[in-house]
């Protein structure tokens, strides 16, 4: 099989037909042999029904439906496991990842790259949002070992060995932007313009974005914990110097009582820093807790009948897959 396309879908009933038409239009006559795997991530609308209908209509379309909403990362993992192609493309169901770009991306992949990544320009986005993203990626550049890039999302085409590399990472907490960067291999970039969503609403709320950001910062190393050590040392040194100053002052000028503001600032400031790093510590502890449970990333409720036997095997025996 030349190409598999993995599409995570969560409440996308309105967009699936359009996605089908766009994919068929973009690929027919150009890519001989392809499959589209729609992963229904526990949608609460009629997405599954739509996926069944499309699979019945077009033999190139298959679907897997998860038992509940496990999140996009889990849905993508599921799709990657089921993909049979020698190349695998990941794209969103809402047509924010224009399928017309696939041809160029595939040509680049065939010229010897293992990953071809579509980078979204921030043209037309609100200023404060772009500025926030810039700041975030700057912080990531300092704190995270792998290189995360602005505008890079999950829209990408991977070679078979890149897919196997991603599948070989067993972690429960999957921050795919980082995982794709972590596996390395030669990567090429293709720019595209930001496209507004077709149908439905984005599933990202501000809270979810912030959590995603924290996940990114804490998923790859323990540098934030290091930061606590450095900051602790700095505060201890400053506090020592201040105490010396106060003692010297008392010896020279006698006892003085003011200092209420300093005291309060010290207590409140240190309290804040302590809580912050307690949070950072908790974040790592929580991650370890979930990793230690070794639960499967998702459960499958239903899938189209002709799915990959190996994937079915993996689904039934997740332990075998961890061992392999
Ligand atoms: N998605 C998913 N599970 C979720 C949330 C989203 O499979 O829990 C899918 C969604 O159907 C879409 C893609 O992930 O195909 C991107 O989601 P969305 O468009 O909401 O994100 P945005 O484009 O705003 O980053
Ligand atoms: Mg979207």
CSV table of C-alpha atoms and ligand atoms in Angstrom, one decimal:
chain,number,residue,atom,x,y,z
A,1,UNK,CA,0.0,0.0,0.0
A,2,UNK,CA,1.4,3.4,-1.0
A,3,UNK,CA,-0.3,5.7,1.5
A,4,UNK,CA,-2.4,5.5,4.6
A,5,UNK,CA,-4.1,8.6,5.9
A,6,UNK,CA,-5.0,8.8,9.6
A,7,UNK,CA,-7.8,11.2,10.6
A,8,UNK,CA,-8.8,11.6,14.2
A,9,UNK,CA,-12.4,12.6,14.4
A,10,UNK,CA,-14.2,13.9,17.5
A,11,UNK,CA,-17.7,15.2,16.8
A,12,UNK,CA,-17.1,15.9,13.2
A,13,UNK,CA,-20.4,14.6,11.7
A,14,UNK,CA,-20.7,17.8,9.6
A,15,UNK,CA,-17.3,17.7,8.1
A,16,UNK,CA,-16.7,14.0,7.2
A,17,UNK,CA,-18.5,14.0,3.8
A,18,UNK,CA,-16.6,17.2,2.9
A,19,UNK,CA,-13.3,15.5,4.0
A,20,UNK,CA,-14.1,12.5,1.9
A,21,UNK,CA,-14.8,14.6,-1.2
A,22,UNK,CA,-11.6,16.7,-0.6
A,23,UNK,CA,-9.4,13.7,-0.1
A,24,UNK,CA,-10.8,11.8,-3.1
A,25,UNK,CA,-10.4,15.0,-5.2
A,26,UNK,CA,-6.8,15.6,-4.1
A,27,UNK,CA,-5.6,12.0,-4.5
A,28,UNK,CA,-7.6,10.3,-7.3
A,29,UNK,CA,-5.5,9.8,-10.4
A,30,UNK,CA,-2.4,10.9,-8.5
A,31,UNK,CA,-2.0,8.3,-5.8
A,32,UNK,CA,-2.9,4.8,-7.0
A,33,UNK,CA,-3.2,3.0,-3.8
A,34,UNK,CA,-4.3,4.6,-0.6
A,35,UNK,CA,-6.5,4.1,2.5
A,36,UNK,CA,-8.1,6.5,4.9
A,37,UNK,CA,-8.5,5.5,8.5
A,38,UNK,CA,-11.1,7.5,10.3
A,39,UNK,CA,-10.6,7.2,14.1
A,40,UNK,CA,-13.8,8.1,15.9
A,41,UNK,CA,-12.6,9.4,19.2
A,42,UNK,CA,-15.7,8.6,21.2
A,43,UNK,CA,-17.8,11.3,19.5
A,44,UNK,CA,-21.2,12.1,21.0
A,45,UNK,CA,-22.8,13.1,17.7
A,46,UNK,CA,-23.3,11.0,14.5
A,47,UNK,CA,-19.6,10.9,13.5
A,48,UNK,CA,-19.5,7.1,13.9
A,49,UNK,CA,-22.6,6.7,11.7
A,50,UNK,CA,-21.0,8.9,9.1
A,51,UNK,CA,-17.8,6.9,9.2
A,52,UNK,CA,-19.7,3.7,8.8
A,53,UNK,CA,-21.5,5.1,5.8
A,54,UNK,CA,-18.4,6.4,4.1
A,55,UNK,CA,-16.6,3.1,4.7
A,56,UNK,CA,-19.5,1.3,3.1
A,57,UNK,CA,-19.6,3.7,0.2
A,58,UNK,CA,-15.9,3.8,-0.5
A,59,UNK,CA,-13.7,0.7,0.1
A,60,UNK,CA,-10.7,2.9,0.6
A,61,UNK,CA,-12.2,4.3,3.8
A,62,UNK,CA,-12.0,2.4,7.0
A,63,UNK,CA,-12.9,3.4,10.6
A,64,UNK,CA,-12.0,2.5,14.1
A,65,UNK,CA,-14.3,3.8,16.9
A,66,UNK,CA,-12.9,4.2,20.4
A,67,UNK,CA,-15.0,3.3,23.5
A,68,UNK,CA,-14.9,6.9,24.7
A,69,UNK,CA,-13.1,10.2,24.1
A,70,UNK,CA,-9.5,9.4,24.8
A,71,UNK,CA,-8.0,12.6,23.2
A,72,UNK,CA,-6.4,13.4,19.9
A,73,UNK,CA,-3.1,11.9,20.8
A,74,UNK,CA,-4.6,8.5,21.6
A,75,UNK,CA,-6.7,8.6,18.5
A,76,UNK,CA,-3.7,9.3,16.3
A,77,UNK,CA,-1.8,6.5,18.0
A,78,UNK,CA,-4.7,4.2,17.2
A,79,UNK,CA,-4.7,5.3,13.6
A,80,UNK,CA,-0.9,4.8,13.3
A,81,UNK,CA,-1.2,1.3,14.6
A,82,UNK,CA,-3.8,0.4,12.1
A,83,UNK,CA,-2.1,2.1,9.1
A,84,UNK,CA,-0.8,-0.4,6.6
A,85,UNK,CA,0.8,2.0,4.1
A,86,UNK,CA,4.5,2.5,3.4
A,87,UNK,CA,3.9,6.1,4.0
A,88,UNK,CA,1.5,7.5,6.6
A,89,UNK,CA,-0.1,10.9,6.6
A,90,UNK,CA,-1.8,12.5,9.6
A,91,UNK,CA,-4.4,15.1,9.1
A,92,UNK,CA,-7.3,16.8,10.9
A,93,UNK,CA,-10.9,16.1,9.9
A,94,UNK,CA,-11.9,19.7,9.8
A,95,UNK,CA,-10.0,20.5,6.6
A,96,UNK,CA,-7.7,22.9,8.4
A,97,UNK,CA,-4.9,20.7,6.9
A,98,UNK,CA,-5.5,21.2,3.2
A,99,UNK,CA,-5.3,17.8,1.4
A,100,UNK,CA,-4.0,19.5,-1.8
A,101,UNK,CA,-0.7,19.9,0.0
A,102,UNK,CA,-0.3,16.1,0.2
A,103,UNK,CA,1.0,15.8,-3.3
A,104,UNK,CA,3.9,18.1,-2.6
A,105,UNK,CA,4.6,16.5,0.7
A,106,UNK,CA,4.6,13.0,-0.8
A,107,UNK,CA,7.0,14.1,-3.5
A,108,UNK,CA,9.4,15.5,-0.9
A,109,UNK,CA,9.1,12.3,1.2
A,110,UNK,CA,9.9,10.2,-1.9
A,111,UNK,CA,13.0,12.3,-2.5
A,112,UNK,CA,14.5,10.8,0.6
A,113,UNK,CA,13.0,12.4,3.7
A,114,UNK,CA,11.5,10.4,6.5
A,115,UNK,CA,9.2,13.2,7.8
A,116,UNK,CA,7.6,15.9,5.8
A,117,UNK,CA,5.9,18.4,8.1
A,118,UNK,CA,3.4,21.1,7.1
A,119,UNK,CA,4.1,24.4,8.9
A,120,UNK,CA,1.3,26.8,9.3
A,121,UNK,CA,1.9,30.5,9.0
A,122,UNK,CA,0.3,32.7,11.6
A,123,UNK,CA,-1.0,35.1,9.0
A,124,UNK,CA,-4.5,36.4,10.0
A,125,UNK,CA,-4.2,35.3,13.5
A,126,UNK,CA,-4.8,37.6,16.4
A,127,UNK,CA,-1.6,39.5,17.5
A,128,UNK,CA,-1.8,38.5,21.1
A,129,UNK,CA,-2.2,34.9,20.2
A,130,UNK,CA,0.9,34.9,18.0
A,131,UNK,CA,2.9,36.7,20.6
A,132,UNK,CA,1.9,34.2,23.2
A,133,UNK,CA,2.9,31.3,21.0
A,134,UNK,CA,6.2,32.9,20.3
A,135,UNK,CA,6.9,33.3,24.0
A,136,UNK,CA,5.9,29.7,24.6
A,137,UNK,CA,8.2,28.4,21.9
A,138,UNK,CA,11.0,30.5,23.2
A,139,UNK,CA,10.5,28.9,26.7
A,140,UNK,CA,10.4,25.5,25.1
A,141,UNK,CA,13.6,26.1,23.3
A,142,UNK,CA,15.3,26.8,26.7
A,143,UNK,CA,13.7,24.0,28.7
A,144,UNK,CA,13.0,21.1,26.3
A,145,UNK,CA,15.7,19.0,24.7
A,146,UNK,CA,13.9,18.3,21.5
A,147,UNK,CA,13.3,21.2,19.1
A,148,UNK,CA,9.7,22.2,19.0
A,149,UNK,CA,8.8,24.7,16.3
A,150,UNK,CA,6.2,27.3,16.0
A,151,UNK,CA,3.4,26.5,13.5
A,152,UNK,CA,4.2,22.9,13.4
A,153,UNK,CA,1.2,20.7,14.2
A,154,UNK,CA,0.3,17.2,13.5
A,155,UNK,CA,-0.1,17.6,9.8
A,156,UNK,CA,2.7,15.5,8.4
A,157,UNK,CA,3.7,12.5,6.2
A,158,UNK,CA,5.9,9.8,7.7
A,159,UNK,CA,7.9,7.0,6.2
A,160,UNK,CA,7.3,3.5,7.5
A,161,UNK,CA,10.4,3.5,9.6
A,162,UNK,CA,9.4,6.9,11.2
A,163,UNK,CA,6.0,5.4,12.0
A,164,UNK,CA,7.6,2.4,13.6
A,165,UNK,CA,9.9,4.7,15.6
A,166,UNK,CA,6.9,6.6,16.9
A,167,UNK,CA,5.1,3.3,17.7
A,168,UNK,CA,8.1,2.0,19.6
A,169,UNK,CA,7.7,4.8,22.2
A,170,UNK,CA,5.4,3.2,24.8
A,171,UNK,CA,4.7,6.2,27.0
A,172,UNK,CA,1.2,6.9,28.2
A,173,UNK,CA,1.5,10.6,28.2
A,174,UNK,CA,1.9,11.4,24.5
A,175,UNK,CA,2.9,14.9,23.5
A,176,UNK,CA,3.1,14.1,19.8
A,177,UNK,CA,4.8,17.3,18.7
A,178,UNK,CA,7.7,16.3,20.9
A,179,UNK,CA,7.6,12.6,20.0
A,180,UNK,CA,7.9,13.4,16.3
A,181,UNK,CA,10.8,15.7,17.0
A,182,UNK,CA,12.3,13.2,19.4
A,183,UNK,CA,12.6,10.4,16.8
A,184,UNK,CA,14.6,12.6,14.5
A,185,UNK,CA,15.3,11.4,10.9
A,186,UNK,CA,15.6,13.8,8.0
A,187,UNK,CA,12.7,16.2,8.1
A,188,UNK,CA,11.5,18.6,5.5
A,189,UNK,CA,9.0,21.5,5.9
A,190,UNK,CA,6.3,22.8,3.7
A,191,UNK,CA,4.6,26.1,4.5
A,192,UNK,CA,0.8,26.6,4.3
A,193,UNK,CA,-1.6,29.4,5.1
A,194,UNK,CA,-3.8,29.2,8.1
A,195,UNK,CA,-7.3,27.9,7.0
A,196,UNK,CA,-10.4,28.6,9.1
A,197,UNK,CA,-12.2,25.5,10.4
A,198,UNK,CA,-15.0,23.9,8.3
A,199,UNK,CA,-18.0,23.1,10.4
A,200,UNK,CA,-18.3,22.6,14.1
A,201,UNK,CA,-16.1,24.3,16.7
A,202,UNK,CA,-12.5,23.8,17.8
A,203,UNK,CA,-12.1,21.6,20.8
A,204,UNK,CA,-9.5,23.8,22.3
A,205,UNK,CA,-10.4,26.0,25.2
A,206,UNK,CA,-7.9,28.3,26.8
A,207,UNK,CA,-7.6,26.0,29.8
A,208,UNK,CA,-6.9,23.0,27.5
A,209,UNK,CA,-4.2,25.0,25.7
A,210,UNK,CA,-2.5,26.0,28.9
A,211,UNK,CA,-2.5,22.3,30.1
A,212,UNK,CA,-1.1,21.2,26.7
A,213,UNK,CA,1.6,23.8,27.1
A,214,UNK,CA,2.5,22.5,30.6
A,215,UNK,CA,2.6,19.0,29.2
A,216,UNK,CA,5.0,20.1,26.5
A,217,UNK,CA,7.3,21.7,29.0
A,218,UNK,CA,7.4,18.7,31.4
A,219,UNK,CA,7.2,15.8,29.0
A,220,UNK,CA,10.8,15.6,27.9
A,221,UNK,CA,13.1,16.1,30.7
A,222,UNK,CA,13.4,17.3,34.3
A,223,UNK,CA,14.8,20.7,33.6
A,224,UNK,CA,11.9,22.4,35.4
A,225,UNK,CA,12.9,20.5,38.5
A,226,UNK,CA,16.5,21.7,38.0
A,227,UNK,CA,15.1,25.2,37.9
A,228,UNK,CA,13.7,24.6,41.5
A,229,UNK,CA,17.2,23.7,42.7
A,230,UNK,CA,18.8,26.8,41.0
A,231,UNK,CA,16.1,29.1,42.3
A,232,UNK,CA,16.4,27.6,45.8
A,233,UNK,CA,20.1,28.2,45.9
A,234,UNK,CA,19.7,31.7,44.6
A,235,UNK,CA,17.1,32.5,47.2
A,236,UNK,CA,19.2,30.9,50.0
A,237,UNK,CA,22.2,33.0,49.0
A,238,UNK,CA,20.2,36.2,48.9
A,239,UNK,CA,18.5,35.4,52.2
A,240,UNK,CA,21.9,34.7,53.8
A,241,UNK,CA,23.3,38.0,52.5
A,242,UNK,CA,20.2,39.8,53.8
A,243,UNK,CA,20.5,38.3,57.3
A,244,UNK,CA,24.1,39.3,57.5
A,245,UNK,CA,23.1,42.8,56.5
A,246,UNK,CA,20.4,42.9,59.2
A,247,UNK,CA,22.7,41.6,61.9
A,248,UNK,CA,25.4,44.1,60.9
A,249,UNK,CA,22.9,46.9,60.9
A,250,UNK,CA,21.6,45.9,64.4
A,251,UNK,CA,25.2,45.9,65.7
A,252,UNK,CA,26.0,49.3,64.3
A,253,UNK,CA,22.6,51.1,64.7
A,254,UNK,CA,21.0,49.1,67.5
A,255,UNK,CA,17.7,47.3,67.4
A,256,UNK,CA,15.2,48.6,64.8
A,257,UNK,CA,11.7,47.3,64.5
A,258,UNK,CA,10.4,48.3,61.0
A,259,UNK,CA,10.4,45.7,58.3
A,260,UNK,CA,6.8,44.7,58.2
A,261,UNK,CA,6.6,45.2,54.4
A,262,UNK,CA,9.8,43.2,53.8
A,263,UNK,CA,8.6,40.4,56.0
A,264,UNK,CA,5.3,40.2,54.3
A,265,UNK,CA,6.8,40.3,50.9
A,266,UNK,CA,9.3,37.6,51.9
A,267,UNK,CA,6.6,35.3,53.2
A,268,UNK,CA,4.2,35.8,50.4
A,269,UNK,CA,6.8,35.7,47.6
A,270,UNK,CA,8.5,32.5,49.0
A,271,UNK,CA,5.1,30.9,49.5
A,272,UNK,CA,4.3,31.5,45.9
A,273,UNK,CA,7.6,30.1,44.7
A,274,UNK,CA,7.1,27.0,46.9
A,275,UNK,CA,3.6,26.4,45.7
A,276,UNK,CA,4.8,26.8,42.1
A,277,UNK,CA,7.5,24.2,42.5
A,278,UNK,CA,5.3,21.9,44.5
A,279,UNK,CA,3.1,22.0,41.4
A,280,UNK,CA,6.0,21.2,39.1
A,281,UNK,CA,7.0,18.3,41.4
A,282,UNK,CA,3.4,17.1,41.4
A,283,UNK,CA,3.3,17.2,37.6
A,284,UNK,CA,6.2,14.8,37.4
A,285,UNK,CA,4.9,12.6,40.1
A,286,UNK,CA,1.5,12.5,38.4
A,287,UNK,CA,3.1,11.6,35.1
A,288,UNK,CA,5.0,8.8,36.8
A,289,UNK,CA,1.8,7.5,38.4
A,290,UNK,CA,0.1,7.2,35.1
A,291,UNK,CA,3.1,5.6,33.4
A,292,UNK,CA,3.4,3.1,36.2
A,293,UNK,CA,-0.2,1.9,35.7
A,294,UNK,CA,0.6,0.8,32.2
A,295,UNK,CA,-3.0,1.2,31.0
A,296,UNK,CA,-3.7,0.9,27.3
A,297,UNK,CA,-3.9,4.3,25.6
A,298,UNK,CA,-7.4,3.6,24.3
A,299,UNK,CA,-10.0,0.9,23.9
A,300,UNK,CA,-11.6,0.1,20.6
A,301,UNK,CA,-15.4,-0.3,20.5
A,302,UNK,CA,-15.9,-1.1,16.9
A,303,UNK,CA,-14.0,-1.1,13.6
A,304,UNK,CA,-14.6,-1.7,10.0
A,305,UNK,CA,-14.4,-5.4,9.3
A,306,UNK,CA,-11.4,-5.6,7.0
A,307,UNK,CA,-8.9,-3.9,9.4
A,308,UNK,CA,-5.2,-4.9,9.5
A,309,UNK,CA,-4.9,-8.3,11.3
A,310,UNK,CA,-1.6,-7.3,12.9
A,311,UNK,CA,-3.3,-4.2,14.4
A,312,UNK,CA,-6.1,-6.4,15.7
A,313,UNK,CA,-3.5,-8.7,17.3
A,314,UNK,CA,-1.9,-5.7,18.9
A,315,UNK,CA,-5.2,-4.5,20.2
A,316,UNK,CA,-6.0,-7.9,21.8
A,317,UNK,CA,-2.6,-8.3,23.3
A,318,UNK,CA,-1.2,-4.8,24.2
A,319,UNK,CA,1.4,-6.5,26.4
A,320,UNK,CA,2.9,-8.2,23.3
A,321,UNK,CA,3.2,-4.9,21.6
A,322,UNK,CA,5.0,-3.3,24.5
A,323,UNK,CA,7.4,-6.1,24.6
A,324,UNK,CA,8.2,-5.9,20.9
B,1,LIG,N1,-9.8,15.5,18.0
B,1,LIG,C1,-9.9,14.2,18.5
B,1,LIG,N2,-10.1,14.1,19.8
B,1,LIG,C2,-10.3,15.1,20.7
B,1,LIG,C3,-10.2,16.4,20.1
B,1,LIG,C4,-10.0,16.6,18.8
B,1,LIG,O1,-9.8,13.3,17.7
B,1,LIG,O2,-10.4,14.9,21.9
B,1,LIG,C5,-9.6,15.7,16.5
B,1,LIG,C6,-10.6,16.6,15.8
B,1,LIG,O3,-11.8,15.9,15.4
B,1,LIG,C7,-9.9,17.2,14.7
B,1,LIG,C8,-8.5,17.3,15.2
B,1,LIG,O4,-8.4,16.4,16.3
B,1,LIG,O5,-9.9,16.3,13.6
B,1,LIG,C9,-8.1,18.7,15.6
B,1,LIG,O6,-9.0,19.2,16.5
B,1,LIG,P1,-9.5,20.7,16.5
B,1,LIG,O7,-9.8,21.1,15.1
B,1,LIG,O8,-10.5,20.8,17.6
B,1,LIG,O9,-8.2,21.4,17.0
B,1,LIG,P2,-7.5,22.7,16.3
B,1,LIG,O10,-7.5,22.5,14.8
B,1,LIG,O11,-8.3,23.9,16.8
B,1,LIG,O12,-6.1,22.7,16.9
B,2,LIG,MG1,-9.0,22.2,13.7
